[in-house]
Amino acid sequence: MSRQMIDLLLEALAETLAMVGAAGAVAIAAGLPLGVLLLISGKGHILENRPVNVVAGALVNAVRSTPFIILLVAIVPLTRLIAGTSIGTQAAIVPLSIAATPFVARLFEAAMREVDPGLIHAAQAMGATRLQIVLKVLIPEARPGLMAAATVMLIGLIGYSAMAGAIGGGGLGDLGVRYGYQRFLPEVMAAVVVVLIVLVQAVQSLGDTLVRRYSRR
Amino acid sequence: MLELVELTKVYPGATAPVVALDRVSLTVGRGEIFGVIGRSGAGKSTLIRCINLLERPTSGTVRVDGQDLASLDTRALNAARRDIGMVFQHFNLLSSRTAFDNVALPLEIAGRKPAEIAPRVAELLELVGLADEARRYPAQLSGGQKQRVGIARALANRPKVLLCDEATSALDPETTIQILDLVADINRRLGVTVVLITHEMNVVRRIAGKVAVLERGRMLESGAVYDVFTRPQSETTRSFVAETVGYSLPAALRATASRHPGVGAATLLRVDLTDAAAREPLVSELSRRFALDLNIVAGRIDEIQGRPFGSLAMIAAGKPDCIETAIGHLRQRNVHVEVLGHVPADDRPAA
Ligand SMILES: Nc1ncnc2c1ncn2[C@@H]1O[C@H](COP(=O)(O)OP(=O)(O)O)[C@@H](O)[C@H]1O
Ligand SMILES: [Mg+2]
C-alpha cells in the first residue's frame, strides 16, 4: 500500500474518531439525564409522573425506530442550523448524536433499573433528596452497567459513522466506499475493514476493563 | 418518644385491597427497646416503614418525639428522617462504596463537610468494632460485618430512634447474638430508642423490654416482654412461646392422657414456671404437702431478661382429691396449671 494511501487511511481514522468521540460525548451527556428521567418517572419510582414518562418514552422510541439513513436526511435543516453546514465531519456529528442519545438512554435506564430498590429505600430513610438519590446511589451503583452501555453505544456509533459518509461526512466508511467501491480498489476496502475491526476490538476491551475495574459485587 | 395512633395501611393489591395494618396503636418510651413480633406477612415491615414514612399510612398518625411526620413538607421530612436511623435485613449497603464510605453516606446527605465526616466515621466504625475493615467493600465482608456497617451507618447522624427491620434474619444464630448484643449495648450507651421487628422469639427475648404481637395487621397484645410471654392471651403468642420453651410430650403418653380427661390416680399436668414458681422448691413441696409422687416427664426452663420462664410436664400420682387440692393450691399462687388427663394403671405406657 502506498504512502499516500496510508495517509488517507490515517486521516479517515482521525475523522471517524472525531465523529464517534464527539457524538459519543454528546450522547452520554444527554443520554444519562434522559435515562434517569425514563427510569425515575416510571411507576412506583422516586419521581413517578405518567405523562412525562409516556412522552419521554414515545420520543425515544420514535427516534430509535427511524432508520439512521432516513434520520440523516430528514434532519438536514437542523444539522445546518447547528453545524452551519450539512456536509462534512462536523455536520455528521449532529445526526450521530441524535441517533445515539435515545439508544444509550434506554441502555442507561436498563442499567440503573438493576440497582437494588433497597438501596433507594435506605437513602430515603437517611433523608436523601431525589437528586442525591440519583447522584449518590443510582449512578454510582450502576456504574459498571453504565460503562457497558456506553461501550455498546460507541461501537454502534462506529458503524453509523460509516453511513454518515453518505452526506460527505468523511471517515473510514466514506474512504472505503469512495476508494474501495467507486474506484474499485479492493485493498483499500480491506484495509478499512481491518482498521474498523481493530477499532471496535479496542473500544470493547477498554470498556470491559473499565466495567471490571468498577465492579465491586 | 414514638407514638402510633390507629395506624392503618391498605395496599391496592392485585385483585383485592390488602389491609396490611389495621388500627394499630402503640407507644414506645424514650430509650426503650421495643420488639414487634409476627409471622411473615403480618405487616411488620409496613409498620416500621410507616414510622419514617417510607410508606404513607392510609389513616392514623405517627408521632416521633411529638412531631407528626405526615404534616411535614419534603424538606422538613428529610430533616426529620435524619433523626431516625434504619437497619435492614439485607443490609442495603452500596456495593460501590467501602465500609467507610457507606457510613459516610448519611453524613454527606446531611451536608456535612468532609473534615467533619472522616473523624465521625472513624468513631462509628470503632463503636461497631470494624475499625480495621474501613477500606473493604461490602462484597469483602461477612454478613455480621455488613450489618455492623449498616448499624454504624444508621447511627451516623446521631438519631433518636433506631429502626431495625429483621436486622438479624439473614444471619446465623451466633452472629445474630453478636449483633443483638451490639444493639443492646448501643441502646445503653447512647440512649437511642430501638424498635425492632422480627419473626423470631429469641430476638425479642434477648434484648427487648417491651413487645407487641402482630398478626394480619392487627396488634394482638403488647406489654412488657416477660408479662406477654408468661401470660399469652392469643394462640399466636402461645405459638411463639412454644418456639423457645416448647417441648413435646412422649406421643404415647399424650394419647393415653387425652383418652382419659380429668384427674385420676396418676394425672398428667403441665405447670408453667414463672418467677414465683421457678424460685421455689415446687416439686418437693407438692410431694410433701399433698403426699404425691411426682414424675417429671418433659420440660424446659429458660430465661427472659434474667427471669426464669418455662414449663414442666409431670405425672402426679396419689389420691385424686389430694391432686385436686394440690392443683388448687398452685392456682391460688398464680401458677398456671393445665390438666392434660390421667393415666389409668392398666393403660400406662411403658416409660
Ligand atoms: N407494596 C405493597 N403492595 C401490595 N401489598 C403489599 C405491599 N407491601 C406489603 N404488602 C402486603 O401487606 C402485607 C404485610 O406485608 P409486610 O408488612 O411486608 O409483612 P411482614 O414484614 O410482616 O412480612 C402482606 O400481605 C403483603 O403481601
Ligand atoms: Mg418484612
PDB file of C-alpha atoms in Angstrom, chain A residues 80-163:
ATOM      1  CA  ARG A  80     -27.415  23.125   9.059  1.00  0.00           C
ATOM      2  CA  LEU A  81     -28.761  25.211  11.943  1.00  0.00           C
ATOM      3  CA  ILE A  82     -26.416  23.646  14.475  1.00  0.00           C
ATOM      4  CA  ALA A  83     -23.285  22.957  12.466  1.00  0.00           C
ATOM      5  CA  GLY A  84     -23.665  25.773   9.924  1.00  0.00           C
ATOM      6  CA  THR A  85     -23.348  23.216   7.121  1.00  0.00           C
ATOM      7  CA  SER A  86     -24.905  19.910   6.223  1.00  0.00           C
ATOM      8  CA  ILE A  87     -21.796  18.243   4.880  1.00  0.00           C
ATOM      9  CA  GLY A  88     -18.528  17.251   6.440  1.00  0.00           C
ATOM     10  CA  THR A  89     -17.364  15.568   9.600  1.00  0.00           C
ATOM     11  CA  GLN A  90     -18.642  18.300  11.874  1.00  0.00           C
ATOM     12  CA  ALA A  91     -22.110  18.151  10.326  1.00  0.00           C
ATOM     13  CA  ALA A  92     -22.233  14.365  10.742  1.00  0.00           C
ATOM     14  CA  ILE A  93     -21.845  14.735  14.494  1.00  0.00           C
ATOM     15  CA  VAL A  94     -25.385  16.160  14.701  1.00  0.00           C
ATOM     16  CA  PRO A  95     -27.357  13.167  13.345  1.00  0.00           C
ATOM     17  CA  LEU A  96     -24.970  10.743  15.034  1.00  0.00           C
ATOM     18  CA  SER A  97     -25.618  12.389  18.412  1.00  0.00           C
ATOM     19  CA  ILE A  98     -29.354  12.434  17.820  1.00  0.00           C
ATOM     20  CA  ALA A  99     -29.420   8.764  16.924  1.00  0.00           C
ATOM     21  CA  ALA A 100     -27.133   7.657  19.739  1.00  0.00           C
ATOM     22  CA  THR A 101     -28.738   9.622  22.571  1.00  0.00           C
ATOM     23  CA  PRO A 102     -32.094   7.787  22.844  1.00  0.00           C
ATOM     24  CA  PHE A 103     -30.341   4.492  22.169  1.00  0.00           C
ATOM     25  CA  VAL A 104     -27.924   4.901  25.040  1.00  0.00           C
ATOM     26  CA  ALA A 105     -30.619   6.466  27.248  1.00  0.00           C
ATOM     27  CA  ARG A 106     -32.566   3.193  27.086  1.00  0.00           C
ATOM     28  CA  LEU A 107     -29.437   1.203  27.884  1.00  0.00           C
ATOM     29  CA  PHE A 108     -28.645   3.534  30.792  1.00  0.00           C
ATOM     30  CA  GLU A 109     -32.206   3.205  32.045  1.00  0.00           C
ATOM     31  CA  ALA A 110     -31.932  -0.587  31.968  1.00  0.00           C
ATOM     32  CA  ALA A 111     -28.584  -0.491  33.785  1.00  0.00           C
ATOM     33  CA  MET A 112     -29.927   1.727  36.565  1.00  0.00           C
ATOM     34  CA  ARG A 113     -33.048  -0.399  36.884  1.00  0.00           C
ATOM     35  CA  GLU A 114     -30.774  -3.181  38.093  1.00  0.00           C
ATOM     36  CA  VAL A 115     -29.869  -1.204  41.202  1.00  0.00           C
ATOM     37  CA  ASP A 116     -31.408  -2.888  44.264  1.00  0.00           C
ATOM     38  CA  PRO A 117     -34.508  -0.883  45.291  1.00  0.00           C
ATOM     39  CA  GLY A 118     -33.448  -1.500  48.887  1.00  0.00           C
ATOM     40  CA  LEU A 119     -30.584   0.944  48.352  1.00  0.00           C
ATOM     41  CA  ILE A 120     -33.058   3.639  47.331  1.00  0.00           C
ATOM     42  CA  HIS A 121     -35.148   2.912  50.425  1.00  0.00           C
ATOM     43  CA  ALA A 122     -32.028   3.153  52.548  1.00  0.00           C
ATOM     44  CA  ALA A 123     -31.163   6.536  51.046  1.00  0.00           C
ATOM     45  CA  GLN A 124     -34.734   7.755  51.509  1.00  0.00           C
ATOM     46  CA  ALA A 125     -34.612   6.650  55.133  1.00  0.00           C
ATOM     47  CA  MET A 126     -31.467   8.795  55.508  1.00  0.00           C
ATOM     48  CA  GLY A 127     -33.411  11.800  54.286  1.00  0.00           C
ATOM     49  CA  ALA A 128     -31.839  11.934  50.818  1.00  0.00           C
ATOM     50  CA  THR A 129     -33.384  14.216  48.206  1.00  0.00           C
ATOM     51  CA  ARG A 130     -34.229  12.774  44.814  1.00  0.00           C
ATOM     52  CA  LEU A 131     -31.195  14.425  43.275  1.00  0.00           C
ATOM     53  CA  GLN A 132     -28.990  12.904  45.968  1.00  0.00           C
ATOM     54  CA  ILE A 133     -30.511   9.501  45.314  1.00  0.00           C
ATOM     55  CA  VAL A 134     -29.682   9.814  41.615  1.00  0.00           C
ATOM     56  CA  LEU A 135     -26.162  11.163  42.127  1.00  0.00           C
ATOM     57  CA  LYS A 136     -25.090   9.144  45.160  1.00  0.00           C
ATOM     58  CA  VAL A 137     -26.950   5.881  44.693  1.00  0.00           C
ATOM     59  CA  LEU A 138     -28.346   5.200  41.226  1.00  0.00           C
ATOM     60  CA  ILE A 139     -25.448   6.367  39.087  1.00  0.00           C
ATOM     61  CA  PRO A 140     -22.535   5.123  41.224  1.00  0.00           C
ATOM     62  CA  GLU A 141     -24.191   1.754  41.872  1.00  0.00           C
ATOM     63  CA  ALA A 142     -24.997   1.294  38.176  1.00  0.00           C
ATOM     64  CA  ARG A 143     -21.558   2.449  37.049  1.00  0.00           C
ATOM     65  CA  PRO A 144     -20.337  -0.869  35.627  1.00  0.00           C
ATOM     66  CA  GLY A 145     -23.624  -1.273  33.748  1.00  0.00           C
ATOM     67  CA  LEU A 146     -23.471   2.321  32.530  1.00  0.00           C
ATOM     68  CA  MET A 147     -19.956   1.742  31.213  1.00  0.00           C
ATOM     69  CA  ALA A 148     -21.021  -1.418  29.424  1.00  0.00           C
ATOM     70  CA  ALA A 149     -23.917   0.539  27.905  1.00  0.00           C
ATOM     71  CA  ALA A 150     -21.613   3.336  26.744  1.00  0.00           C
ATOM     72  CA  THR A 151     -19.322   0.746  25.158  1.00  0.00           C
ATOM     73  CA  VAL A 152     -22.188  -0.780  23.197  1.00  0.00           C
ATOM     74  CA  MET A 153     -23.257   2.692  22.093  1.00  0.00           C
ATOM     75  CA  LEU A 154     -19.745   3.699  20.956  1.00  0.00           C
ATOM     76  CA  ILE A 155     -19.400   0.563  18.889  1.00  0.00           C
ATOM     77  CA  GLY A 156     -22.776   1.249  17.324  1.00  0.00           C
ATOM     78  CA  LEU A 157     -21.609   4.772  16.542  1.00  0.00           C
ATOM     79  CA  ILE A 158     -18.541   3.458  14.722  1.00  0.00           C
ATOM     80  CA  GLY A 159     -20.885   1.594  12.385  1.00  0.00           C
ATOM     81  CA  TYR A 160     -23.263   4.549  11.974  1.00  0.00           C
ATOM     82  CA  SER A 161     -20.385   6.939  11.336  1.00  0.00           C
ATOM     83  CA  ALA A 162     -19.577   4.929   8.211  1.00  0.00           C
ATOM     84  CA  MET A 163     -23.061   5.679   6.926  1.00  0.00           C
TER      85      MET A 163
END
